[in-house]
Amino acid sequence: MIIRRPFRLFLLTVLPLTTALPLVGQELLEIHTAQRCIYTDGQMDEELYRFATNGQVDARIREIAELGGADTVFQWIQTNVENVTAVLDGENRYLLYSLDFVERSNEIEVYGALAHEIGHHVNAHTFSDERRNTEELEADQFMGYVLSKKGFSLADIGVFLKIMPSSYGVTFEDRLQAVTEGFIRAERALQINSLPFDNDPKLEGLTLPGFPWPPPACNARYELPETTLAGLGTLGAVEQKLRVALDAKGYSQRSYFSVPNGFALVTQLEQYNAADASSRNDRTRWLDYPARDNFSGVMDYLKSFIMPQKGYFRLLVFIATNQPFGGGAQRVSKAQATAWLSQGFNKLPQSLAKTPLTPEYSVTVLVYEFEVPESNRKPVQKCPSPLFDAQTHLRKSGIAAGLGL
Ligand SMILES: [Zn+2]
């Protein structure tokens, strides 16, 4: 029997440590591994073999997916990889792990490496050169989120990251920042969920995340007339008026962000009728937008299904501020859209709500439109010419009536 060099090397170095010894005729794993992330950015054996799955690792993978609020949209296989590797082969996603790595590593290394690679899959990454840096940081953010929910401290994570400070050219500093963002998000989600009242003083200890400023370009814009704000004394009263009008039309999920001297209220992504900008009245209006806290943002979500017909979506952003603002140069990026829906607060902190409403304040609504072509997975932001102006969106959604316009 002629043993090719890579496999012989593998036999010499890996097998003595592996509990599942491959027998002659061990099943060859026939997948294309060109699109991948190896946790340590190392090499890969030319031939991979499928070993028996390990119950303990199975349980950890399921636990990580649950902590991250993600589905296990991938198959996991014990094989002869260096540690953990995410692979995209056509439509199929694989999580490859080495049992030897799991058994010789400590808990945070195992959870961290698995979570990073699972993070690639839940974010629907393609491992392309152009997005490599972004994808690595998104995977690290997911890792930070999961490790936080698992109960590791930020100090533990810092020590762990030093062991493997960089991969795919991402610096230690960038990785630490991404992991920390994920970590803080998990903490904030826990804190907010645990607060029963809007005016809980603990909410004040948290920093409201900032809305991109100036707001990203390509929106339809309308400043609400002064009469809308007549008789209102505080930003909290403005927020309440908007909230009542939105609730009446079914916009029950909202996110709050800070803007200079004010706040931004972002509504849930909604599908509308392209014929007249009215809200869809069937179940497709909200399209089961995942309520769970995960990292799949608007664009990834829109990519995840095939539309039987063209679909039109909108996000409404109400901005209350006393500062003039123009349009930003940037269009809505996936990361921003993700942040809008999953990183904002679900309540307006009292410190902002108590801000007096002076005559310099105004409320502007920005409407961002997205179009998903028929049976095409590529959503497009409507830019530069929106289908409808912002006033039409407000009127046809029924929000204008609720605001007394
Ligand atoms: Zn990676």
PDB file of C-alpha atoms in Angstrom, residues 41-157:
ATOM      1  CA  ASP A  41      -5.209  30.358   9.627  1.00  0.00           C
ATOM      2  CA  GLY A  42      -3.062  27.260   9.126  1.00  0.00           C
ATOM      3  CA  GLN A  43      -2.764  24.525   6.547  1.00  0.00           C
ATOM      4  CA  MET A  44      -5.120  21.725   5.768  1.00  0.00           C
ATOM      5  CA  ASP A  45      -4.411  18.088   4.941  1.00  0.00           C
ATOM      6  CA  GLU A  46      -5.106  17.210   1.326  1.00  0.00           C
ATOM      7  CA  GLU A  47      -7.310  14.326   2.334  1.00  0.00           C
ATOM      8  CA  LEU A  48      -9.879  14.537   5.058  1.00  0.00           C
ATOM      9  CA  TYR A  49     -11.505  11.557   6.748  1.00  0.00           C
ATOM     10  CA  ARG A  50     -14.822  11.351   8.501  1.00  0.00           C
ATOM     11  CA  PHE A  51     -14.543  10.035  12.064  1.00  0.00           C
ATOM     12  CA  ALA A  52     -17.360   9.125  14.403  1.00  0.00           C
ATOM     13  CA  THR A  53     -19.098  12.149  15.836  1.00  0.00           C
ATOM     14  CA  ASN A  54     -18.484  12.902  19.491  1.00  0.00           C
ATOM     15  CA  GLY A  55     -21.466  13.405  21.800  1.00  0.00           C
ATOM     16  CA  GLN A  56     -19.736  15.959  23.989  1.00  0.00           C
ATOM     17  CA  VAL A  57     -18.793  18.112  21.019  1.00  0.00           C
ATOM     18  CA  ASP A  58     -22.299  17.728  19.557  1.00  0.00           C
ATOM     19  CA  ALA A  59     -23.729  19.108  22.787  1.00  0.00           C
ATOM     20  CA  ARG A  60     -21.341  22.078  22.788  1.00  0.00           C
ATOM     21  CA  ILE A  61     -22.135  22.968  19.198  1.00  0.00           C
ATOM     22  CA  ARG A  62     -25.869  22.922  19.932  1.00  0.00           C
ATOM     23  CA  GLU A  63     -25.298  24.962  23.068  1.00  0.00           C
ATOM     24  CA  ILE A  64     -23.310  27.615  21.171  1.00  0.00           C
ATOM     25  CA  ALA A  65     -25.997  27.902  18.510  1.00  0.00           C
ATOM     26  CA  GLU A  66     -28.618  28.345  21.189  1.00  0.00           C
ATOM     27  CA  LEU A  67     -26.579  30.923  23.115  1.00  0.00           C
ATOM     28  CA  GLY A  68     -26.112  32.836  19.863  1.00  0.00           C
ATOM     29  CA  GLY A  69     -29.800  32.603  18.965  1.00  0.00           C
ATOM     30  CA  ALA A  70     -28.839  30.881  15.711  1.00  0.00           C
ATOM     31  CA  ASP A  71     -29.969  27.836  13.802  1.00  0.00           C
ATOM     32  CA  THR A  72     -27.543  25.023  13.074  1.00  0.00           C
ATOM     33  CA  VAL A  73     -27.532  25.695   9.341  1.00  0.00           C
ATOM     34  CA  PHE A  74     -24.470  23.487   8.883  1.00  0.00           C
ATOM     35  CA  GLN A  75     -23.341  19.882   9.277  1.00  0.00           C
ATOM     36  CA  TRP A  76     -20.591  19.148  11.745  1.00  0.00           C
ATOM     37  CA  ILE A  77     -18.022  16.432  11.231  1.00  0.00           C
ATOM     38  CA  GLN A  78     -15.098  15.142  13.254  1.00  0.00           C
ATOM     39  CA  THR A  79     -12.135  14.981  10.911  1.00  0.00           C
ATOM     40  CA  ASN A  80      -8.385  15.528  10.651  1.00  0.00           C
ATOM     41  CA  VAL A  81      -8.278  19.311  10.722  1.00  0.00           C
ATOM     42  CA  GLU A  82      -5.901  21.335  12.853  1.00  0.00           C
ATOM     43  CA  ASN A  83      -8.597  22.666  15.200  1.00  0.00           C
ATOM     44  CA  VAL A  84     -11.930  23.946  13.870  1.00  0.00           C
ATOM     45  CA  THR A  85     -12.749  24.966  10.311  1.00  0.00           C
ATOM     46  CA  ALA A  86     -15.845  26.395   8.635  1.00  0.00           C
ATOM     47  CA  VAL A  87     -16.320  25.353   5.001  1.00  0.00           C
ATOM     48  CA  LEU A  88     -18.768  26.477   2.357  1.00  0.00           C
ATOM     49  CA  ASP A  89     -19.072  23.974  -0.503  1.00  0.00           C
ATOM     50  CA  GLY A  90     -21.698  25.154  -2.970  1.00  0.00           C
ATOM     51  CA  GLU A  91     -24.908  25.371  -0.957  1.00  0.00           C
ATOM     52  CA  ASN A  92     -23.601  23.191   1.860  1.00  0.00           C
ATOM     53  CA  ARG A  93     -22.057  24.450   5.048  1.00  0.00           C
ATOM     54  CA  TYR A  94     -19.743  22.326   7.198  1.00  0.00           C
ATOM     55  CA  LEU A  95     -18.161  22.728  10.581  1.00  0.00           C
ATOM     56  CA  LEU A  96     -15.093  20.489  10.732  1.00  0.00           C
ATOM     57  CA  TYR A  97     -13.491  19.820  14.087  1.00  0.00           C
ATOM     58  CA  SER A  98     -10.593  17.900  15.498  1.00  0.00           C
ATOM     59  CA  LEU A  99     -11.416  15.852  18.584  1.00  0.00           C
ATOM     60  CA  ASP A 100      -7.744  15.962  19.453  1.00  0.00           C
ATOM     61  CA  PHE A 101      -7.918  19.767  19.550  1.00  0.00           C
ATOM     62  CA  VAL A 102     -11.028  19.656  21.733  1.00  0.00           C
ATOM     63  CA  GLU A 103      -9.437  17.223  24.173  1.00  0.00           C
ATOM     64  CA  ARG A 104      -6.143  19.052  24.576  1.00  0.00           C
ATOM     65  CA  SER A 105      -7.612  22.565  24.822  1.00  0.00           C
ATOM     66  CA  ASN A 106      -9.212  24.333  27.745  1.00  0.00           C
ATOM     67  CA  GLU A 107     -12.875  25.294  27.866  1.00  0.00           C
ATOM     68  CA  ILE A 108     -12.626  28.839  26.543  1.00  0.00           C
ATOM     69  CA  GLU A 109     -10.409  27.753  23.640  1.00  0.00           C
ATOM     70  CA  VAL A 110     -12.931  25.124  22.612  1.00  0.00           C
ATOM     71  CA  TYR A 111     -15.978  27.378  22.952  1.00  0.00           C
ATOM     72  CA  GLY A 112     -14.134  30.271  21.326  1.00  0.00           C
ATOM     73  CA  ALA A 113     -12.890  28.360  18.281  1.00  0.00           C
ATOM     74  CA  LEU A 114     -16.241  26.640  17.736  1.00  0.00           C
ATOM     75  CA  ALA A 115     -18.169  29.898  18.194  1.00  0.00           C
ATOM     76  CA  HIS A 116     -15.937  31.804  15.760  1.00  0.00           C
ATOM     77  CA  GLU A 117     -16.452  29.204  13.029  1.00  0.00           C
ATOM     78  CA  ILE A 118     -20.176  28.849  13.748  1.00  0.00           C
ATOM     79  CA  GLY A 119     -20.311  32.658  13.549  1.00  0.00           C
ATOM     80  CA  HIS A 120     -19.210  32.435   9.912  1.00  0.00           C
ATOM     81  CA  HIS A 121     -22.112  30.134   9.115  1.00  0.00           C
ATOM     82  CA  VAL A 122     -24.836  32.027  10.947  1.00  0.00           C
ATOM     83  CA  ASN A 123     -23.688  35.164   9.115  1.00  0.00           C
ATOM     84  CA  ALA A 124     -23.916  33.350   5.761  1.00  0.00           C
ATOM     85  CA  HIS A 125     -20.284  34.155   4.967  1.00  0.00           C
ATOM     86  CA  THR A 126     -18.709  33.178   1.648  1.00  0.00           C
ATOM     87  CA  PHE A 127     -15.008  33.543   2.621  1.00  0.00           C
ATOM     88  CA  SER A 128     -14.289  35.772  -0.360  1.00  0.00           C
ATOM     89  CA  ASP A 129     -11.071  37.769  -0.418  1.00  0.00           C
ATOM     90  CA  GLU A 130     -12.923  41.090  -0.678  1.00  0.00           C
ATOM     91  CA  ARG A 131     -14.938  40.566   2.495  1.00  0.00           C
ATOM     92  CA  ARG A 132     -12.379  38.511   4.411  1.00  0.00           C
ATOM     93  CA  ASN A 133     -11.588  41.162   6.973  1.00  0.00           C
ATOM     94  CA  THR A 134     -15.246  42.021   7.627  1.00  0.00           C
ATOM     95  CA  GLU A 135     -16.226  38.381   7.851  1.00  0.00           C
ATOM     96  CA  GLU A 136     -13.486  37.575  10.348  1.00  0.00           C
ATOM     97  CA  LEU A 137     -14.599  40.460  12.543  1.00  0.00           C
ATOM     98  CA  GLU A 138     -18.264  39.457  12.306  1.00  0.00           C
ATOM     99  CA  ALA A 139     -17.319  35.914  13.317  1.00  0.00           C
ATOM    100  CA  ASP A 140     -15.324  37.320  16.232  1.00  0.00           C
ATOM    101  CA  GLN A 141     -18.278  39.462  17.262  1.00  0.00           C
ATOM    102  CA  PHE A 142     -20.460  36.365  17.361  1.00  0.00           C
ATOM    103  CA  MET A 143     -17.759  34.641  19.403  1.00  0.00           C
ATOM    104  CA  GLY A 144     -17.719  37.501  21.925  1.00  0.00           C
ATOM    105  CA  TYR A 145     -21.498  37.371  22.154  1.00  0.00           C
ATOM    106  CA  VAL A 146     -21.525  33.627  22.827  1.00  0.00           C
ATOM    107  CA  LEU A 147     -18.627  33.702  25.307  1.00  0.00           C
ATOM    108  CA  SER A 148     -20.371  36.475  27.224  1.00  0.00           C
ATOM    109  CA  LYS A 149     -23.598  34.499  27.423  1.00  0.00           C
ATOM    110  CA  LYS A 150     -21.613  31.423  28.448  1.00  0.00           C
ATOM    111  CA  GLY A 151     -20.341  33.379  31.431  1.00  0.00           C
ATOM    112  CA  PHE A 152     -16.693  34.034  30.556  1.00  0.00           C
ATOM    113  CA  SER A 153     -15.299  37.403  31.603  1.00  0.00           C
ATOM    114  CA  LEU A 154     -13.809  39.950  29.252  1.00  0.00           C
ATOM    115  CA  ALA A 155     -10.468  39.390  31.005  1.00  0.00           C
ATOM    116  CA  ASP A 156     -10.628  35.634  30.288  1.00  0.00           C
ATOM    117  CA  ILE A 157     -11.355  36.402  26.658  1.00  0.00           C
TER     118      ILE A 157
END
